[in-house]
Coordinates of C-alpha atoms and ligand atoms in Angstrom, one line a residue:
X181 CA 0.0 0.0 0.0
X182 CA 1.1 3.6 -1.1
X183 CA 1.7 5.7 2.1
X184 CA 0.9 9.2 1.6
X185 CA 1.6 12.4 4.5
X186 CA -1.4 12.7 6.8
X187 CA -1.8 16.5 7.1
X188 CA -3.7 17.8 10.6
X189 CA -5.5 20.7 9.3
X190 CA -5.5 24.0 11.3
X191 CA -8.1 26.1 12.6
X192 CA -11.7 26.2 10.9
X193 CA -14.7 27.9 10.2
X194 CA -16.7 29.9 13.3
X195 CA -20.3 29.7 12.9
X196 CA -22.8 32.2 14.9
X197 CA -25.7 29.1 14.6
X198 CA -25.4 25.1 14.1
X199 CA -27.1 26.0 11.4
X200 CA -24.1 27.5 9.3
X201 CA -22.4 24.6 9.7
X202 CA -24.5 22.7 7.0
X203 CA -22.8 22.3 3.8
X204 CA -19.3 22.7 2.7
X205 CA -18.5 19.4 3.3
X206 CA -15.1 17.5 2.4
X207 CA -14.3 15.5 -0.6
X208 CA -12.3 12.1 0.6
X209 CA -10.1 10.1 -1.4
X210 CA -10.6 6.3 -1.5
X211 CA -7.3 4.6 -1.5
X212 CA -7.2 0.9 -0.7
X213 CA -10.4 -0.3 -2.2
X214 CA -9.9 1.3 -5.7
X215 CA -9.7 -1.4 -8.7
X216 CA -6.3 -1.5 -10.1
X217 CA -5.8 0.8 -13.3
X218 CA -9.7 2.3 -12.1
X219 CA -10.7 5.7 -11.7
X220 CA -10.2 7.5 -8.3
X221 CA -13.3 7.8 -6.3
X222 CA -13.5 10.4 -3.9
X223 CA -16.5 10.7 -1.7
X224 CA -18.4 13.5 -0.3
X225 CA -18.2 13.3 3.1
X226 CA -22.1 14.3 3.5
X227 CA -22.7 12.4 7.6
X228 CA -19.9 15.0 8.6
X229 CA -23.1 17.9 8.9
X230 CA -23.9 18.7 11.8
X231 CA -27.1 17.0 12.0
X232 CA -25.3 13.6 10.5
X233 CA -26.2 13.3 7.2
X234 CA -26.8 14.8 3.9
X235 CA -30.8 15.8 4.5
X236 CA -29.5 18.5 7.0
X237 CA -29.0 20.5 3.2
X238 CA -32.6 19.7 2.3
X239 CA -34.3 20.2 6.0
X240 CA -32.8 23.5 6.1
X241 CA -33.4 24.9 2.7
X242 CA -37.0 23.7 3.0
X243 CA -37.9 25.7 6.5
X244 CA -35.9 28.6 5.3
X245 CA -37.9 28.9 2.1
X246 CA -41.4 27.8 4.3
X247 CA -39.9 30.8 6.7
X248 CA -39.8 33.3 3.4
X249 CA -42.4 32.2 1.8
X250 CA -45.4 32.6 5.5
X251 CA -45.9 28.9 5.4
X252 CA -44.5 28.5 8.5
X253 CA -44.7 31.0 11.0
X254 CA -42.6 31.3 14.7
X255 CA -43.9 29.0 17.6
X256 CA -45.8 26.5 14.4
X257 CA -45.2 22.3 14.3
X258 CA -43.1 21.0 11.7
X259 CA -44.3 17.7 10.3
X260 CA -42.9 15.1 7.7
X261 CA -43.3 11.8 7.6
X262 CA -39.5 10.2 7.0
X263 CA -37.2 7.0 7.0
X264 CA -35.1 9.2 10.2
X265 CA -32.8 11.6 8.5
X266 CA -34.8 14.2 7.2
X267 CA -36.3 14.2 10.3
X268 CA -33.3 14.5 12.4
X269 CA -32.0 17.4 9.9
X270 CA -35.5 19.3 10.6
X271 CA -35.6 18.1 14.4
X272 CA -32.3 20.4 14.8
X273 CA -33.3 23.2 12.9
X274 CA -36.9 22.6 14.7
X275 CA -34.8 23.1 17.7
X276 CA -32.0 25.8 16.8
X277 CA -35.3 27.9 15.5
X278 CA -37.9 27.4 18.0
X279 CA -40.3 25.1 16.3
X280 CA -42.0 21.8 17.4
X281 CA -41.6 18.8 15.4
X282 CA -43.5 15.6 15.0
X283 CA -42.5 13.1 12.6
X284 CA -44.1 9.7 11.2
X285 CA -41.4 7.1 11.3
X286 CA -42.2 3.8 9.8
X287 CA -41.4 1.0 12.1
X288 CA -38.6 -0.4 9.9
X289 CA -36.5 2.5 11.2
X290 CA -33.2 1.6 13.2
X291 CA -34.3 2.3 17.2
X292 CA -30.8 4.5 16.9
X293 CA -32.4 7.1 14.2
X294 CA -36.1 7.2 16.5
X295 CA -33.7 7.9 20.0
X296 CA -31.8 10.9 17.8
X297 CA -35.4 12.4 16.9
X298 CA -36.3 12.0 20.5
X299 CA -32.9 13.6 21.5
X300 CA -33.6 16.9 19.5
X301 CA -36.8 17.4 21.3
X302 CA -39.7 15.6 18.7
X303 CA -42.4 13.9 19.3
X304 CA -42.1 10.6 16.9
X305 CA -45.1 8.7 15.6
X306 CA -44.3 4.9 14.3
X307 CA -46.1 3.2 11.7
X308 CA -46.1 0.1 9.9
X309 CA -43.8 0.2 7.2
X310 CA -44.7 -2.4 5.1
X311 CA -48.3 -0.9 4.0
X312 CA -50.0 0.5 0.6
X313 CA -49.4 3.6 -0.3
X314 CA -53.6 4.2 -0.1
X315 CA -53.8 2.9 3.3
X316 CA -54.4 5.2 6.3
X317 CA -51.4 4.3 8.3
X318 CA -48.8 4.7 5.2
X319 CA -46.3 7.2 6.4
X320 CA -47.1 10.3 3.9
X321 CA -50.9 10.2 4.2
X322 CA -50.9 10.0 8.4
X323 CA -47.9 13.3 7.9
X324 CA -50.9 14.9 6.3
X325 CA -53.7 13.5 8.4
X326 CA -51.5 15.2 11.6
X327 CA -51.0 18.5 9.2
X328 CA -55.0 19.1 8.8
X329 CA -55.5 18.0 12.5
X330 CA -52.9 20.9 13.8
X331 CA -53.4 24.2 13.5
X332 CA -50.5 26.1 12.3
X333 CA -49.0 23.0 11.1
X334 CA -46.6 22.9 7.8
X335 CA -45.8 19.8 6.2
X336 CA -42.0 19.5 5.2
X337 CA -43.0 17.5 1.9
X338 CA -39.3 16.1 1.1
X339 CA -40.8 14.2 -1.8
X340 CA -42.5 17.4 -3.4
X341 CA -41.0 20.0 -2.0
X342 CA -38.6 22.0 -4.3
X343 CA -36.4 23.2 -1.7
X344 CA -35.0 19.6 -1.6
X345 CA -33.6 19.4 -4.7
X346 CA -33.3 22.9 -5.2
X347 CA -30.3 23.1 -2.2
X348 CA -28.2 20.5 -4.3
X349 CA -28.0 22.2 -7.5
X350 CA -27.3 25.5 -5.1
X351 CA -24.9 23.4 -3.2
X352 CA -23.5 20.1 -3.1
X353 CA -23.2 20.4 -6.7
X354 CA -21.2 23.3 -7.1
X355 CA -18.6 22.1 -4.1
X356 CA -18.1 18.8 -5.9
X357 CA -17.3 20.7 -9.2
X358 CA -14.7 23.4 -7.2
X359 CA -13.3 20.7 -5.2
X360 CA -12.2 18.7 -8.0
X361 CA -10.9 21.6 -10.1
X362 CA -13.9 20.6 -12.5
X363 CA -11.9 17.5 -13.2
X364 CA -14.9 15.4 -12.2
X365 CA -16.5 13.3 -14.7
X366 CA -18.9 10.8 -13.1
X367 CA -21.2 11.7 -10.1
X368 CA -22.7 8.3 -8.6
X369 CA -25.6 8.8 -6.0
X370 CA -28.7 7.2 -4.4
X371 CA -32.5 8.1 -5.1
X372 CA -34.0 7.8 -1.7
X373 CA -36.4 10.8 -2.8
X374 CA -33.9 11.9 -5.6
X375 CA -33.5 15.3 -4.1
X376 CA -29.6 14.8 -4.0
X377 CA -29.6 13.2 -7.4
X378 CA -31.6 15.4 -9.3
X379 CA -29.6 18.5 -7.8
X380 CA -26.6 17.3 -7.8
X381 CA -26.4 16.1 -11.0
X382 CA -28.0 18.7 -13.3
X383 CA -26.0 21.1 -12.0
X384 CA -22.6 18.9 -13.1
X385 CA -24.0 17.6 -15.9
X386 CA -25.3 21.5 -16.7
X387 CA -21.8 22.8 -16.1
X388 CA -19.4 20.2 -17.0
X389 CA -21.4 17.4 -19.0
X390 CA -20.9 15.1 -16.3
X391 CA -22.3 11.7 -16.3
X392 CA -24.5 10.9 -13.2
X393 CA -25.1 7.3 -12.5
X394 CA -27.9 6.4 -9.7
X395 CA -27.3 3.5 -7.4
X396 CA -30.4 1.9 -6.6
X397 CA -30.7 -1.3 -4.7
X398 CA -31.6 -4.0 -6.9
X399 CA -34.9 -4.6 -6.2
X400 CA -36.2 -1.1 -6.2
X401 CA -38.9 -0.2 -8.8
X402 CA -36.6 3.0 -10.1
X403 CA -34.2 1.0 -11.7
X404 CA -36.1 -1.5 -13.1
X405 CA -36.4 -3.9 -10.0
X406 CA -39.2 -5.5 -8.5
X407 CA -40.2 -3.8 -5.5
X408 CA -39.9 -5.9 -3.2
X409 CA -38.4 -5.4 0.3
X410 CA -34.8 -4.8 0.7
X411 CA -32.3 -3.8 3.7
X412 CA -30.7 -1.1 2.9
X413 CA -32.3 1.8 4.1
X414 CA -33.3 5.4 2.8
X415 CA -32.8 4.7 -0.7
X416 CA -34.5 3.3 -3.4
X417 CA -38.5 2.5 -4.3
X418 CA -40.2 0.0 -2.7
X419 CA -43.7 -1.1 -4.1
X420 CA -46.4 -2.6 -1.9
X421 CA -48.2 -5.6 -3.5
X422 CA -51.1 -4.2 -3.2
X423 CA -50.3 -0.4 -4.1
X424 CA -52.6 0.3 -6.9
X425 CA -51.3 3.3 -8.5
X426 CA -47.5 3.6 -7.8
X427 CA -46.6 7.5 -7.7
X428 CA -42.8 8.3 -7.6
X429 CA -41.3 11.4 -6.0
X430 CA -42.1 14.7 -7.6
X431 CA -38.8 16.1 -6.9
X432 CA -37.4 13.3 -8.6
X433 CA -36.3 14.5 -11.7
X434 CA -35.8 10.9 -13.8
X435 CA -34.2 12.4 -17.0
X436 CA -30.7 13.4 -14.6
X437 CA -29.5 10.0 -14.4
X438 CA -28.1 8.9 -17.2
X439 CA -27.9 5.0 -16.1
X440 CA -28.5 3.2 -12.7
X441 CA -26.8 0.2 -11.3
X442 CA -28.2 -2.2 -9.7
X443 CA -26.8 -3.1 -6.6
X444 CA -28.0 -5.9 -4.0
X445 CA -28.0 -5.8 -0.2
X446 CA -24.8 -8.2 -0.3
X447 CA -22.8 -6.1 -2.7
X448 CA -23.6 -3.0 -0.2
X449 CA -23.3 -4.7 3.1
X450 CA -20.3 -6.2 2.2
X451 CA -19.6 -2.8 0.6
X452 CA -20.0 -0.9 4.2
X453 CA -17.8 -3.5 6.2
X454 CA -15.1 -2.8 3.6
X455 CA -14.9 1.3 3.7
X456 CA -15.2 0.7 8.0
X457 CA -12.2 -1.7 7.6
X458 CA -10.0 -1.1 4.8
X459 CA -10.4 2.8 4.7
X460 CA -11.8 4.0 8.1
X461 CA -14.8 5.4 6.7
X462 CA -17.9 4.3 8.9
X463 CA -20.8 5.3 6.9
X464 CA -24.6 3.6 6.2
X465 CA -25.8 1.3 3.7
X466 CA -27.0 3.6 1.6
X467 CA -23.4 4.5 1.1
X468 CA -22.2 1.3 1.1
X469 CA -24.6 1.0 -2.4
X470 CA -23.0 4.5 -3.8
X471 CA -19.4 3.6 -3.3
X472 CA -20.2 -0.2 -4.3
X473 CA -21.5 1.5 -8.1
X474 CA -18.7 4.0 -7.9
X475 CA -16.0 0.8 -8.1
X476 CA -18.2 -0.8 -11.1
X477 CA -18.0 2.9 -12.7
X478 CA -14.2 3.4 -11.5
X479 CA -13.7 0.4 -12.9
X480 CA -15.3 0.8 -16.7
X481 CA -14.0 4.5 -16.9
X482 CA -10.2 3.7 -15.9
X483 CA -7.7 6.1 -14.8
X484 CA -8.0 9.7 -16.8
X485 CA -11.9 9.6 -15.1
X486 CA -12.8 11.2 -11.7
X487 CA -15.5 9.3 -9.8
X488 CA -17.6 11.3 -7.2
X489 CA -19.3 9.6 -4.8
X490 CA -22.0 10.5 -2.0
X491 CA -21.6 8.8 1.3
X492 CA -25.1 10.1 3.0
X493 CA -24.6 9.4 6.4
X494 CA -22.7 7.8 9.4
X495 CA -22.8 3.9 10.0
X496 CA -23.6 5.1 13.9
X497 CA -26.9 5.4 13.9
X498 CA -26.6 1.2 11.9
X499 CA -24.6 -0.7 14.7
X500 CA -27.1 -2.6 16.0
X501 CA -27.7 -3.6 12.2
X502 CA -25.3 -3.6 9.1
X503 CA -22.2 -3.8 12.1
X504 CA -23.8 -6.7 14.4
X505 CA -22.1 -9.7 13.0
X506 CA -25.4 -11.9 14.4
X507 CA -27.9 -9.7 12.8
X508 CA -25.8 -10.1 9.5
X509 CA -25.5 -14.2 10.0
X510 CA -28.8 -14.7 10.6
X511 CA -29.8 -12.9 7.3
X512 CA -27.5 -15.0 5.4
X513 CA -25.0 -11.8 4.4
X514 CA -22.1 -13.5 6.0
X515 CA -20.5 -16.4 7.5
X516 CA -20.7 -17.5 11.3
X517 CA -16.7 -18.5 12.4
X518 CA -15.3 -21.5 13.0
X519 CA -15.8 -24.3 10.6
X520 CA -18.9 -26.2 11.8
X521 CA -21.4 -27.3 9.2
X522 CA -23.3 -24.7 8.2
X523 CA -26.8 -24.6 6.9
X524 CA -26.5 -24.4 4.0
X525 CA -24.3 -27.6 4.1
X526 CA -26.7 -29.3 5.8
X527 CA -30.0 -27.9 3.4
X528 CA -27.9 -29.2 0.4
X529 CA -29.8 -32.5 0.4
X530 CA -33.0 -31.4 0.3
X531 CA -35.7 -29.9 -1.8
X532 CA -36.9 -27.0 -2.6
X533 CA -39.9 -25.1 -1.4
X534 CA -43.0 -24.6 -3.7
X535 CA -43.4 -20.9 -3.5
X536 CA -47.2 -19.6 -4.2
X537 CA -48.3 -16.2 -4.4
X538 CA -51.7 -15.3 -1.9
X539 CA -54.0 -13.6 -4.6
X540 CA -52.7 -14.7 -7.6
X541 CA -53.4 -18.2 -6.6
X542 CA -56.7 -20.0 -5.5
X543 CA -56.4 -23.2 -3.4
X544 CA -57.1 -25.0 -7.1
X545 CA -54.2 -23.8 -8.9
X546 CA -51.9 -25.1 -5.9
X547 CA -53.7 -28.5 -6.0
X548 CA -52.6 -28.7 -10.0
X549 CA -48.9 -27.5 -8.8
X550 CA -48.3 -29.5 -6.2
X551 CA -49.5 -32.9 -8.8
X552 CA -45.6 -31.7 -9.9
X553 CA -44.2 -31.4 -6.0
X554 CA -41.5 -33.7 -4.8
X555 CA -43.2 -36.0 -2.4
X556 CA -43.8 -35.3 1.0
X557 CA -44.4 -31.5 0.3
X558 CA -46.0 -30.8 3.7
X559 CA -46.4 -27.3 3.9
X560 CA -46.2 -24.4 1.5
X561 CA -44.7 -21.3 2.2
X562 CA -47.2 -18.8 0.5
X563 CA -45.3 -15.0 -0.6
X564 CA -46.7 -11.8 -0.8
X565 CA -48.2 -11.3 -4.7
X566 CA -46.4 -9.3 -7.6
X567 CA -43.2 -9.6 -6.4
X568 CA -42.2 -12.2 -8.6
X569 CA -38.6 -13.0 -8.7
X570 CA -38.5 -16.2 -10.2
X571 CA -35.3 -17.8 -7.9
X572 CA -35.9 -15.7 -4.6
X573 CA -37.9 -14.3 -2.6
X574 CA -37.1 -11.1 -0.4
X575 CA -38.0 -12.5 3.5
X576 CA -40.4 -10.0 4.4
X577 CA -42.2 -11.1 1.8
X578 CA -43.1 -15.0 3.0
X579 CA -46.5 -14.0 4.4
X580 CA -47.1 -17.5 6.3
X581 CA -47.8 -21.2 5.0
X582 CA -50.4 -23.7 3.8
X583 CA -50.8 -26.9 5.1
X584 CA -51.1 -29.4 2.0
X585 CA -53.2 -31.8 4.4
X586 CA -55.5 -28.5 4.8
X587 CA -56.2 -28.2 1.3
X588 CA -59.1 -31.0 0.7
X589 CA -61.2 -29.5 2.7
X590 CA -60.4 -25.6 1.5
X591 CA -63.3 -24.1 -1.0
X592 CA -61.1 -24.6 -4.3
X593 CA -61.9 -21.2 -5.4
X594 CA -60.8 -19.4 -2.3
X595 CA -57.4 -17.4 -2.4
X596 CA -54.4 -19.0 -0.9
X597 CA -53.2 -15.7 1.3
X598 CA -56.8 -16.1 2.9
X599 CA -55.6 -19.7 4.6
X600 CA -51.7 -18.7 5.2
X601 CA -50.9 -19.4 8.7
X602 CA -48.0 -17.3 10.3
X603 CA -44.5 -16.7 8.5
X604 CA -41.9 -19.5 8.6
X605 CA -39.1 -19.2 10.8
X606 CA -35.7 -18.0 8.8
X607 CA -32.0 -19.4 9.1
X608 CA -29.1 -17.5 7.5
X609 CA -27.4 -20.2 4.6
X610 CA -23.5 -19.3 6.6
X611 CA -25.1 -19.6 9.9
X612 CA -23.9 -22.2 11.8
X613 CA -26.3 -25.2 11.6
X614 CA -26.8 -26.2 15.2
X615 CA -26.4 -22.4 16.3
X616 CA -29.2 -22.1 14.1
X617 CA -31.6 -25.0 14.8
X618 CA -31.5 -23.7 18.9
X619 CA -32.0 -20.2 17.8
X620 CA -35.7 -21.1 15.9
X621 CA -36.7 -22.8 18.7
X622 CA -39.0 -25.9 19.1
X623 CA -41.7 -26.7 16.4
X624 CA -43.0 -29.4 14.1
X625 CA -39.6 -30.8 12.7
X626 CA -40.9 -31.2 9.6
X627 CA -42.5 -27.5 8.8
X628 CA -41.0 -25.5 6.4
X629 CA -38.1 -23.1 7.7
X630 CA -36.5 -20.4 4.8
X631 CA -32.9 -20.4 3.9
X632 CA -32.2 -16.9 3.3
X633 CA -28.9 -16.0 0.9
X634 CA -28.7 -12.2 1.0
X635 CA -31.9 -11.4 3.1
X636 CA -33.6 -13.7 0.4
X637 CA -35.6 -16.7 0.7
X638 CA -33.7 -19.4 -2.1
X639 CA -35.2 -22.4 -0.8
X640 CA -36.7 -24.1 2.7
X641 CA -35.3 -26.6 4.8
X642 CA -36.6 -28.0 8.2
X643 CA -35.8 -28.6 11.3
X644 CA -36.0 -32.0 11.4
X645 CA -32.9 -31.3 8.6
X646 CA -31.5 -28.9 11.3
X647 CA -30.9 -31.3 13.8
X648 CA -28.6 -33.5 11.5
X649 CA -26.2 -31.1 12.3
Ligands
LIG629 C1 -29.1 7.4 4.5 C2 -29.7 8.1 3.3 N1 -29.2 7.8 2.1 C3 -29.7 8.3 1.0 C4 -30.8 9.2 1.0 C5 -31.4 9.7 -0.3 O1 -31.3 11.0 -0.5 P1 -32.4 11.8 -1.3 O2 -33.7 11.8 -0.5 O3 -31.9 13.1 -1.5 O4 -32.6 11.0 -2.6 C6 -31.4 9.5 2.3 C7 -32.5 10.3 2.4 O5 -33.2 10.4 3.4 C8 -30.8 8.9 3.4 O6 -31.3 9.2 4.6

């Protein structure tokens, strides 16, 4: 490895609010997890604002235009519903301007991003996650149920609000461009609700024809995915089976990126444990996805390119998640130690599941599968409709099981989904076999229980299996 002179900088900005210190952020050079004969990447250092992450830009360009425009007046409630960092951005500006803040969190959020919201003072409402977009809980239509029931509410609106997007092209797009002596030529960013993208990148493709490349995690329905769940948080487009009209961002602006790549929870968590390790950069998944696209582009482009990449926030606020080795394991994104048989040594042997989606399928059309099942098909792990990935199915998505013994006596017509009993249980394929098989717990030994490769669902094994170990 080259050594270069580590340089202590000296003095600094002084800053009459918090709030000054938002923006300006530094540009980092990766320099041990570069391909060979690649591109440099350098990354934009956006969890070093105050607040933690790059929506501190966003939070406070939208109040300060909501200040300037009367939408939001002294002493009034901020609201948004948000993933966490929006929310903390507004929380401190909530705080360093006087304001109260409630924010609609859905309950996927890391407990570390809801205690930080607490921390600045707001009030935090959960809700399910995993819900329609028309249904009454989903996080942007409670926001706006809480708006009309407060007086002198405003709704942030990060997906609609100009502001957003607006900041970045005043901003973080114009530091990249000085910061690299407009020697950059490819920016690579996520689309949580493309306000960084879309900002960001018309302003360096405006000024310096720039190419802008979104990383979206594979599954997400902006670049071409599914929509099915994923663990990566904050960025990307999930779809809800049953959403029936599937509205993206407004502040998305879809002709900036010129391509996306497509990169899995694996290739990102993997990604994150890399930059901690090999470069001392502890940043979030999202990041992990930005900088794992950057080495594809670094890569393709090779040496006379200049790769920009933004990290969006700290991996402190992800500790309990995408840096706890069990929670990892268990999701099958990497290998318990020591070299006892795994599970997926042990599930080797045996069949697959038969996979059946709830309202696509009647208790008929499984009869006529199973006629093809391997013998002794018990049970049938039944997944959430429309997400239809032939090989794999994202966990969340395994809604709960059918017994085949049930069936005979089931009204042949009836949707499947309407008889699934409870999710199976879910074994990561590194996990350690027995580790795993005491960690489910006691149950029928020959129910199904998933084998999940990447947070996905490849095939189902049992615990009767298990305890071959
Ligand atoms: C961690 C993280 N990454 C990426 C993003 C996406 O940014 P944007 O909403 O500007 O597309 C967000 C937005 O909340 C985020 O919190």
């Amino acid at each position: 490895m080259r050594h270069y002179r580590a340089v202590l900088t000296e003095g600094g900005p002084v800053h009459d609010s918090v709030l000054d210190a938002v923006g300006a952020t530094a540009l980092v050079r990766l320099r041990r997890i570069v391909p060979e004969g690649g591109a440099p990447v350098w990354v934009k250092t956006e969890w070093t604002n105050p607040g933690g992450s790059v929506k501190d830009r966003a939070a406070l360009n939208m109040v300060l235009e909501a200040e300037r425009s009367g939408a939001l007046t002294p002493g009034a409630t901020i609201v948004e519903g948000t993933s966490g960092n929006t929310g903390i951005g507004l929380a401190m500006v909530a705080a360093a301007r006087g304001y109260r803040a409630v924010f609609v969190v859905p309950d996927r959020t890391t407990t570390e991003k809801v205690a930080l919201l607490r921390a600045y003072g707001a009030e935090v409402v959960p809700t399910p996650g995993l819900v329609p977009r028309e249904d009454p809980r989903h996080v942007q239509l409670l926001a706006a149920r809480i708006v009309a029931e407060t007086p002198g509410a405003w709704l942030a609106d990060q997906y609609g609000n100009p502001a957003n997007p607006d900041v970045h092209e005043r901003t973080t797009g114009p530091e990249i461009w000085a910061q690299t002596g407009g020697r950059v030529t490819h920016l690579v960013a996520g689309a949580g609700t493309g306000g960084t993208i879309s900002g960001t990148g018309r302003y360096l493709q405006r000024t310096g024809g720039v190419t802008v490349v979104a990383a979206d995690p594979e599954s997400s329905r902006y670049g071409g995915g599914d929509g099915s769940p994923y663990f990566v948080e904050a960025v990307g487009h999930y779809l809800h089976p049953h959403t029936e009209t599937d509205t993206w961002p407004a502040v998305f602006d879809t002709s900036v990126p010129d391509r996306f790549e497509r990169i899995g929870d694996g290739e990102s968590l993997r990604t994150v444990r890399r930059l901690a390790r090999e470069e001392g950069l502890l940043v979030g998944g999202s990041a992990g996805t930005a900088v794992a696209a950057a080495l594809r582009v670094s890569a393709e482009a090779g040496p006379d390119a200049l790769v920009v990449a933004v990290l969006p926030d700290s991996g402190r606020i992800y500790l309990s998640k995408y840096f706890d080795d069990g929670w990892l394991t268990t999701l099958g994104f990497l290998d318990s130690p020591g070299d006892a048989r795994r599970v997926r040594d042990v599930v080797g042997a045996y069949r697959p599941g038969l996979f059946v989606t709830p309202s696509t399928s009647t208790v008929a059309c499984l009869r006529t599968a199973l006629a093809g099942a391997p013998a002794g098909t018990a049970v049938i792990p039944v997944v959430a409709a429309r997400h239809t990935d032939a090989t794999t199915w994202s966990a969340p998505d395994v809604i709960g099981t059918v017994a085949v013994t049930d069936l005979d006596a089931l009204d042949p017509s009836a949707e499947v989904g309407a008889h699934a009993g409870p999710p199976p249980p879910a074994v990561g394929h590194g996990e350690d076999a027995a580790a795993a098989r005491t960690r489910i717990g006691d149950g029928p030994a020959g129910a199904p229980v998933l084998m999940l490769v990447d947070g996905r669902a490849t095939t189902t094994t049992t615990r009767a299996a298990l305890d071959q170990a």
